[in-house]
Amino acid sequence: MEAPGYRRWQLPVLLLCVNGVMTLGFTGACQRTNLCNESLMLEKLPACGKFFEEMMKKVDSKKWCNLTEFIMYYDNFTQCTEHEAKNASCFWPNPLTEGFITGIHKQFFSNCTSEKVHWEDPPDEILITLILIPVMLTCAMITLVVWCSKRSDIL
């Protein structure tokens, strides 16, 4: 049979070992560091653009500003650029892929301008109601708290 003192320090030592192994894994001490192969990435990205261009030919050019018409094609394009960046050991997004994606945006979506929204105040009746409701609720809650705190015999 084992001595009681031996068991007492087994668990802390085991926990310390597990913590050390987990910490090494989370800090990336065992990760390889690959340099980004930018030339390979720039060589592969145009294939993503070509595929996106072919898919966009299926969409009427008048509907290019309606995202619901081509969202699947754009998602495939984004995944393709991410895949090619990762294959070249580059992070995504990076300045080169952002420049490429911006070029695609200029090619297809340069005429899609967002209309400026003109914000207006609501009518006075609605505005007064929206202001008074929280004020009245706050006053009611304060009154309830003060009243309950003075009536300690109920609590």
XYZ file of N, CA and C in Angstrom:
465
model
N 0.834 -1.180 0.000
C 0.000 0.000 0.000
C 0.882 1.247 0.000
N 0.409 2.324 -0.708
C 1.204 3.537 -0.835
C 1.067 4.406 0.411
N 2.096 5.175 0.640
C 2.087 6.084 1.789
C 1.144 7.251 1.505
N 0.426 7.767 2.540
C -0.521 8.866 2.333
C 0.160 10.140 1.824
N 1.378 10.397 2.207
C 2.089 11.602 1.759
C 2.372 11.559 0.269
N 2.606 10.355 -0.248
C 2.906 10.192 -1.671
C 1.711 10.598 -2.518
N 0.520 10.227 -2.104
C -0.706 10.533 -2.853
C -1.016 12.029 -2.835
N -0.665 12.692 -1.763
C -0.990 14.103 -1.622
C -0.315 14.957 -2.681
N 0.876 14.646 -3.064
C 1.566 15.487 -4.025
C 1.456 14.951 -5.447
N 0.849 13.798 -5.649
C 0.693 13.260 -7.004
C -0.212 14.133 -7.868
N -1.366 14.532 -7.335
C -2.324 15.322 -8.107
C -1.754 16.686 -8.492
N -1.154 17.447 -7.582
C -0.593 18.743 -8.003
C 0.494 18.597 -9.062
N 1.321 17.582 -8.948
C 2.378 17.377 -9.938
C 1.756 17.023 -11.291
N 0.744 16.181 -11.276
C 0.057 15.816 -12.509
C -0.592 17.039 -13.153
N -1.260 17.866 -12.356
C -1.889 19.080 -12.874
C -0.858 20.049 -13.437
N 0.287 20.158 -12.790
C 1.343 21.027 -13.279
C 1.866 20.548 -14.621
N 2.032 19.241 -14.782
C 2.501 18.675 -16.053
C 1.485 18.923 -17.163
N 0.215 18.691 -16.870
C -0.830 18.915 -17.868
C -0.870 20.389 -18.253
N -0.763 21.275 -17.283
C -0.762 22.704 -17.552
C 0.411 23.079 -18.452
N 1.570 22.516 -18.189
C 2.743 22.809 -19.009
C 2.562 22.367 -20.446
N 2.022 21.195 -20.633
C 1.794 20.686 -21.988
C 0.769 21.546 -22.714
N -0.315 21.908 -22.021
C -1.359 22.737 -22.635
C -0.816 24.123 -22.985
N -0.006 24.693 -22.105
C 0.548 26.018 -22.344
C 1.452 26.006 -23.560
N 2.260 24.984 -23.705
C 3.120 24.882 -24.884
C 2.290 24.805 -26.154
N 1.210 24.066 -26.101
C 0.367 23.939 -27.283
C -0.315 25.240 -27.648
N -0.733 26.032 -26.653
C -1.457 27.265 -26.932
C -0.533 28.405 -27.319
N 0.720 28.377 -26.885
C 1.619 29.474 -27.220
C 2.207 29.320 -28.607
N 2.029 28.175 -29.203
C 2.555 27.984 -30.545
C 4.026 27.645 -30.545
N 4.538 27.128 -29.448
C 5.951 26.818 -29.369
C 6.347 25.734 -30.363
N 5.405 24.889 -30.733
C 5.719 23.802 -31.648
C 5.335 24.131 -33.094
N 4.823 25.335 -33.365
C 4.368 25.657 -34.705
C 5.553 25.982 -35.602
N 5.391 25.619 -36.878
C 6.385 25.980 -37.867
C 6.084 27.399 -38.328
N 7.099 28.102 -38.684
C 6.889 29.434 -39.241
C 7.311 29.404 -40.698
N 6.336 29.554 -41.588
C 6.610 29.605 -43.016
C 6.488 31.034 -43.481
N 7.347 31.414 -44.379
C 7.267 32.749 -44.934
C 6.227 32.772 -46.035
N 5.577 33.885 -46.161
C 4.542 34.058 -47.165
C 5.176 34.088 -48.551
N 4.690 33.231 -49.423
C 5.156 33.198 -50.812
C 4.226 34.094 -51.632
N 4.531 35.386 -51.639
C 3.646 36.358 -52.279
C 3.545 36.147 -53.785
N 4.643 35.750 -54.406
C 4.602 35.556 -55.868
C 3.682 34.389 -56.228
N 3.711 33.324 -55.455
C 2.804 32.195 -55.704
C 1.355 32.624 -55.515
N 1.106 33.396 -54.464
C -0.251 33.853 -54.201
C -0.743 34.755 -55.337
N 0.106 35.690 -55.786
C -0.296 36.585 -56.878
C -0.469 35.840 -58.189
N 0.198 34.719 -58.327
C 0.047 33.892 -59.522
C -1.290 33.146 -59.517
N -1.750 32.744 -58.328
C -2.963 31.934 -58.210
C -4.245 32.757 -58.088
N -4.177 33.978 -57.550
C -5.376 34.782 -57.324
C -6.168 35.099 -58.597
N -5.530 35.368 -59.736
C -6.321 35.657 -60.937
C -7.267 34.528 -61.344
N -6.940 33.288 -60.999
C -7.857 32.180 -61.298
C -9.167 32.361 -60.525
N -9.084 32.857 -59.294
C -10.286 33.132 -58.505
C -11.109 34.229 -59.170
N -10.415 35.274 -59.642
C -11.098 36.375 -60.309
C -11.740 35.938 -61.610
N -11.050 35.074 -62.344
C -11.588 34.574 -63.618
C -12.859 33.756 -63.377
N -12.823 32.902 -62.361
C -13.997 32.097 -62.029
C -15.160 32.988 -61.619
N -14.870 34.016 -60.804
C -15.919 34.936 -60.369
C -16.482 35.697 -61.568
N -15.621 36.094 -62.468
C -16.069 36.810 -63.666
C -16.987 35.941 -64.516
N -16.647 34.668 -64.661
C -17.499 33.745 -65.433
C -18.862 33.575 -64.765
N -18.863 33.494 -63.450
C -20.131 33.348 -62.738
C -20.975 34.620 -62.832
N -20.327 35.769 -62.794
C -21.062 37.033 -62.863
C -21.664 37.265 -64.246
N -21.129 36.601 -65.267
C -21.722 36.713 -66.605
C -23.118 36.104 -66.634
N -23.390 35.194 -65.705
C -24.714 34.574 -65.624
C -25.752 35.525 -65.026
N -25.273 36.549 -64.315
C -26.174 37.492 -63.659
C -26.343 38.707 -64.560
N -27.568 39.163 -64.719
C -27.841 40.365 -65.494
C -27.087 41.544 -64.870
N -26.410 42.324 -65.695
C -25.575 43.410 -65.168
C -26.402 44.451 -64.416
N -27.682 44.528 -64.675
C -28.543 45.461 -63.938
C -28.761 44.989 -62.503
N -28.505 43.716 -62.238
C -28.717 43.153 -60.906
C -27.409 42.993 -60.123
N -26.316 43.541 -60.640
C -25.032 43.398 -59.972
C -24.990 44.117 -58.617
N -25.852 45.063 -58.406
C -25.861 45.785 -57.126
C -26.757 45.105 -56.099
N -27.450 44.066 -56.510
C -28.324 43.322 -55.605
C -27.555 42.096 -55.117
N -27.076 42.153 -53.910
C -26.208 41.102 -53.363
C -26.867 39.731 -53.363
N -28.180 39.678 -53.222
C -28.860 38.381 -53.175
C -28.772 37.641 -54.497
N -28.504 38.337 -55.583
C -28.418 37.710 -56.906
C -27.123 36.930 -57.099
N -26.052 37.326 -56.409
C -24.748 36.704 -56.664
C -23.985 36.345 -55.393
N -24.668 36.281 -54.263
C -23.980 36.058 -52.987
C -23.201 34.737 -52.971
N -23.731 33.713 -53.607
C -23.025 32.421 -53.628
C -21.734 32.525 -54.438
N -21.780 33.246 -55.553
C -20.578 33.419 -56.372
C -19.524 34.217 -55.603
N -19.974 35.244 -54.884
C -19.048 36.070 -54.126
C -18.452 35.275 -52.964
N -19.255 34.438 -52.338
C -18.750 33.589 -51.265
C -17.687 32.630 -51.797
N -17.940 32.029 -52.944
C -16.952 31.137 -53.556
C -15.671 31.895 -53.895
N -15.826 33.115 -54.393
C -14.664 33.949 -54.718
C -13.851 34.243 -53.461
N -14.520 34.608 -52.380
C -13.836 34.912 -51.124
C -13.117 33.673 -50.584
N -13.790 32.532 -50.620
C -13.157 31.299 -50.138
C -11.960 30.925 -51.008
N -12.071 31.171 -52.299
C -10.963 30.874 -53.208
C -9.746 31.736 -52.866
N -9.954 33.040 -52.669
C -8.819 33.900 -52.319
C -8.209 33.502 -50.974
N -9.058 33.113 -50.038
C -8.550 32.676 -48.738
C -7.752 31.387 -48.894
N -8.262 30.463 -49.681
C -7.578 29.184 -49.902
C -6.204 29.397 -50.557
N -6.169 30.248 -51.565
C -4.901 30.492 -52.257
C -3.903 31.205 -51.356
N -4.390 32.097 -50.507
C -3.487 32.766 -49.568
C -2.921 31.765 -48.570
N -3.760 30.889 -48.071
C -3.289 29.882 -47.102
C -2.310 28.906 -47.765
N -2.566 28.531 -49.031
C -1.645 27.630 -49.734
C -0.274 28.259 -49.921
N -0.236 29.580 -50.023
C 1.037 30.275 -50.185
C 1.637 30.648 -48.828
N 1.078 30.092 -47.743
C 1.539 30.355 -46.367
C 1.404 31.817 -45.985
N 0.389 32.460 -46.504
C 0.127 33.863 -46.176
C -1.124 33.938 -45.318
N -1.188 34.954 -44.493
C -2.408 35.150 -43.734
C -3.452 35.779 -44.654
N -4.690 35.695 -44.253
C -5.772 36.269 -45.051
C -6.704 37.025 -44.144
N -7.119 38.202 -44.433
C -6.741 38.987 -45.603
C -5.391 39.658 -45.389
N -4.703 39.906 -46.453
C -3.444 40.634 -46.415
C -3.522 41.742 -47.456
N -2.588 42.664 -47.449
C -2.687 43.803 -48.370
C -2.769 43.397 -49.844
N -2.089 42.338 -50.227
C -2.134 41.921 -51.635
C -3.507 41.377 -52.021
N -4.079 40.528 -51.169
C -5.414 40.011 -51.491
C -6.460 41.119 -51.397
N -6.286 42.030 -50.457
C -7.222 43.146 -50.364
C -7.176 43.994 -51.628
N -5.975 44.218 -52.159
C -5.847 44.966 -53.411
C -6.511 44.240 -54.570
N -6.347 42.925 -54.596
C -6.970 42.132 -55.664
C -8.493 42.183 -55.553
N -9.003 42.020 -54.345
C -10.455 42.050 -54.130
C -11.006 43.440 -54.454
N -10.250 44.480 -54.104
C -10.683 45.838 -54.432
C -10.762 46.029 -55.944
N -9.830 45.448 -56.676
C -9.879 45.515 -58.142
C -11.123 44.847 -58.696
N -11.491 43.697 -58.125
C -12.716 43.008 -58.549
C -13.935 43.872 -58.235
N -13.917 44.514 -57.082
C -15.032 45.391 -56.704
C -15.159 46.549 -57.682
N -14.019 47.133 -58.059
C -14.052 48.247 -59.018
C -14.585 47.782 -60.367
N -14.239 46.566 -60.746
C -14.663 46.042 -62.045
C -16.172 45.797 -62.081
N -16.722 45.257 -61.019
C -18.119 44.842 -61.050
C -19.076 45.777 -60.300
N -18.611 46.430 -59.269
C -19.534 47.156 -58.399
C -19.271 48.657 -58.329
N -18.574 49.214 -59.306
C -18.260 50.642 -59.256
C -19.506 51.509 -59.419
N -20.537 50.993 -60.048
C -21.770 51.766 -60.242
C -22.757 51.594 -59.099
N -22.422 50.814 -58.111
C -23.323 50.568 -56.984
C -23.021 51.574 -55.882
N -23.674 52.680 -55.944
C -23.480 53.683 -54.901
C -24.627 53.569 -53.917
N -24.298 53.711 -52.680
C -25.352 53.645 -51.663
C -25.974 55.022 -51.521
N -27.262 55.029 -51.473
C -27.964 56.288 -51.287
C -27.840 56.709 -49.837
N -27.590 57.978 -49.643
C -27.494 58.477 -48.275
C -28.884 58.498 -47.662
N -28.972 57.974 -46.480
C -30.243 57.933 -45.774
C -30.453 59.275 -45.090
N -31.603 59.837 -45.310
C -31.931 61.105 -44.674
C -32.732 60.803 -43.410
N -32.079 61.014 -42.275
C -32.722 60.713 -40.996
C -33.604 61.879 -40.580
N -34.784 61.556 -40.088
C -35.700 62.568 -39.594
C -36.105 62.215 -38.168
N -36.372 63.245 -37.403
C -36.889 63.021 -36.052
C -38.324 62.522 -36.149
N -38.709 61.673 -35.210
C -40.108 61.225 -35.223
C -41.028 62.385 -34.838
N -42.303 62.245 -35.076
C -43.238 63.302 -34.666
C -43.147 63.532 -33.154
N -43.516 64.734 -32.740
C -43.382 65.124 -31.327
C -44.136 64.189 -30.384
N -45.313 63.721 -30.795
C -46.096 62.842 -29.919
C -45.331 61.552 -29.613
N -44.727 60.974 -30.639
C -43.971 59.723 -30.460
C -42.709 59.999 -29.650
N -42.026 61.094 -29.959
C -40.790 61.433 -29.258
C -41.040 61.654 -27.764
N -42.096 62.371 -27.432
C -42.424 62.621 -26.025
C -42.743 61.304 -25.317
N -43.486 60.434 -25.991
C -43.815 59.132 -25.400
C -42.556 58.309 -25.158
N -41.657 58.289 -26.128
C -40.423 57.512 -25.985
C -39.518 58.057 -24.887
N -39.628 59.327 -24.595
C -38.822 59.906 -23.522
C -39.496 59.688 -22.162
N -40.806 59.874 -22.106
C -41.499 59.807 -20.814
C -41.630 58.393 -20.243
N -41.767 57.393 -21.080
C -41.929 56.022 -20.570
C -40.746 55.609 -19.692
N -39.482 55.710 -20.153
C -38.373 55.322 -19.259
C -38.270 56.206 -18.017
N -38.592 57.507 -18.151
C -38.525 58.395 -16.994
C -39.546 57.967 -15.945
N -40.771 57.681 -16.377
C -41.820 57.261 -15.442
C -41.490 55.910 -14.809
N -40.974 54.976 -15.605
C -40.600 53.669 -15.048
C -39.493 53.812 -14.008
N -38.532 54.677 -14.283
C -37.447 54.899 -13.325
C -37.989 55.485 -12.028
N -38.866 56.476 -12.133
C -39.463 57.075 -10.928
C -40.269 56.033 -10.146
N -41.019 55.202 -10.852
C -41.820 54.180 -10.187
C -40.923 53.176 -9.469
N -39.830 52.772 -10.090
C -38.924 51.811 -9.454
C -38.251 52.420 -8.229
N -37.853 53.680 -8.315
C -37.233 54.339 -7.160
C -38.234 54.417 -6.014
N -39.483 54.795 -6.327
C -40.519 54.878 -5.303
C -40.745 53.520 -4.654
N -40.807 52.471 -5.460
C -41.012 51.119 -4.940
C -39.863 50.693 -4.035
N -38.633 50.972 -4.419
C -37.475 50.593 -3.603
C -37.491 51.349 -2.281
N -37.758 52.649 -2.308
C -37.790 53.443 -1.073
C -38.922 52.968 -0.170
N -40.078 52.721 -0.746
C -41.227 52.260 0.051
C -40.939 50.914 0.700
N -40.343 49.990 -0.071
C -40.027 48.661 0.486
C -38.926 48.754 1.554
N -37.982 49.633 1.389
C -36.896 49.737 2.371
C -37.407 50.332 3.695
N -38.433 51.167 3.666
C -38.996 51.735 4.902
C -39.925 50.743 5.602
N -40.410 49.757 4.896
C -41.316 48.763 5.472
C -40.545 47.474 5.749
N -39.617 47.533 6.613
C -38.779 46.378 6.918
C -39.564 45.281 7.654
N -40.715 45.616 8.215
C -41.503 44.602 8.946
C -42.068 43.544 7.993
N -42.282 43.883 6.732
C -42.808 42.911 5.763
C -41.722 41.937 5.332
N -40.536 42.448 5.175
C -39.431 41.601 4.721
C -38.975 40.734 5.853
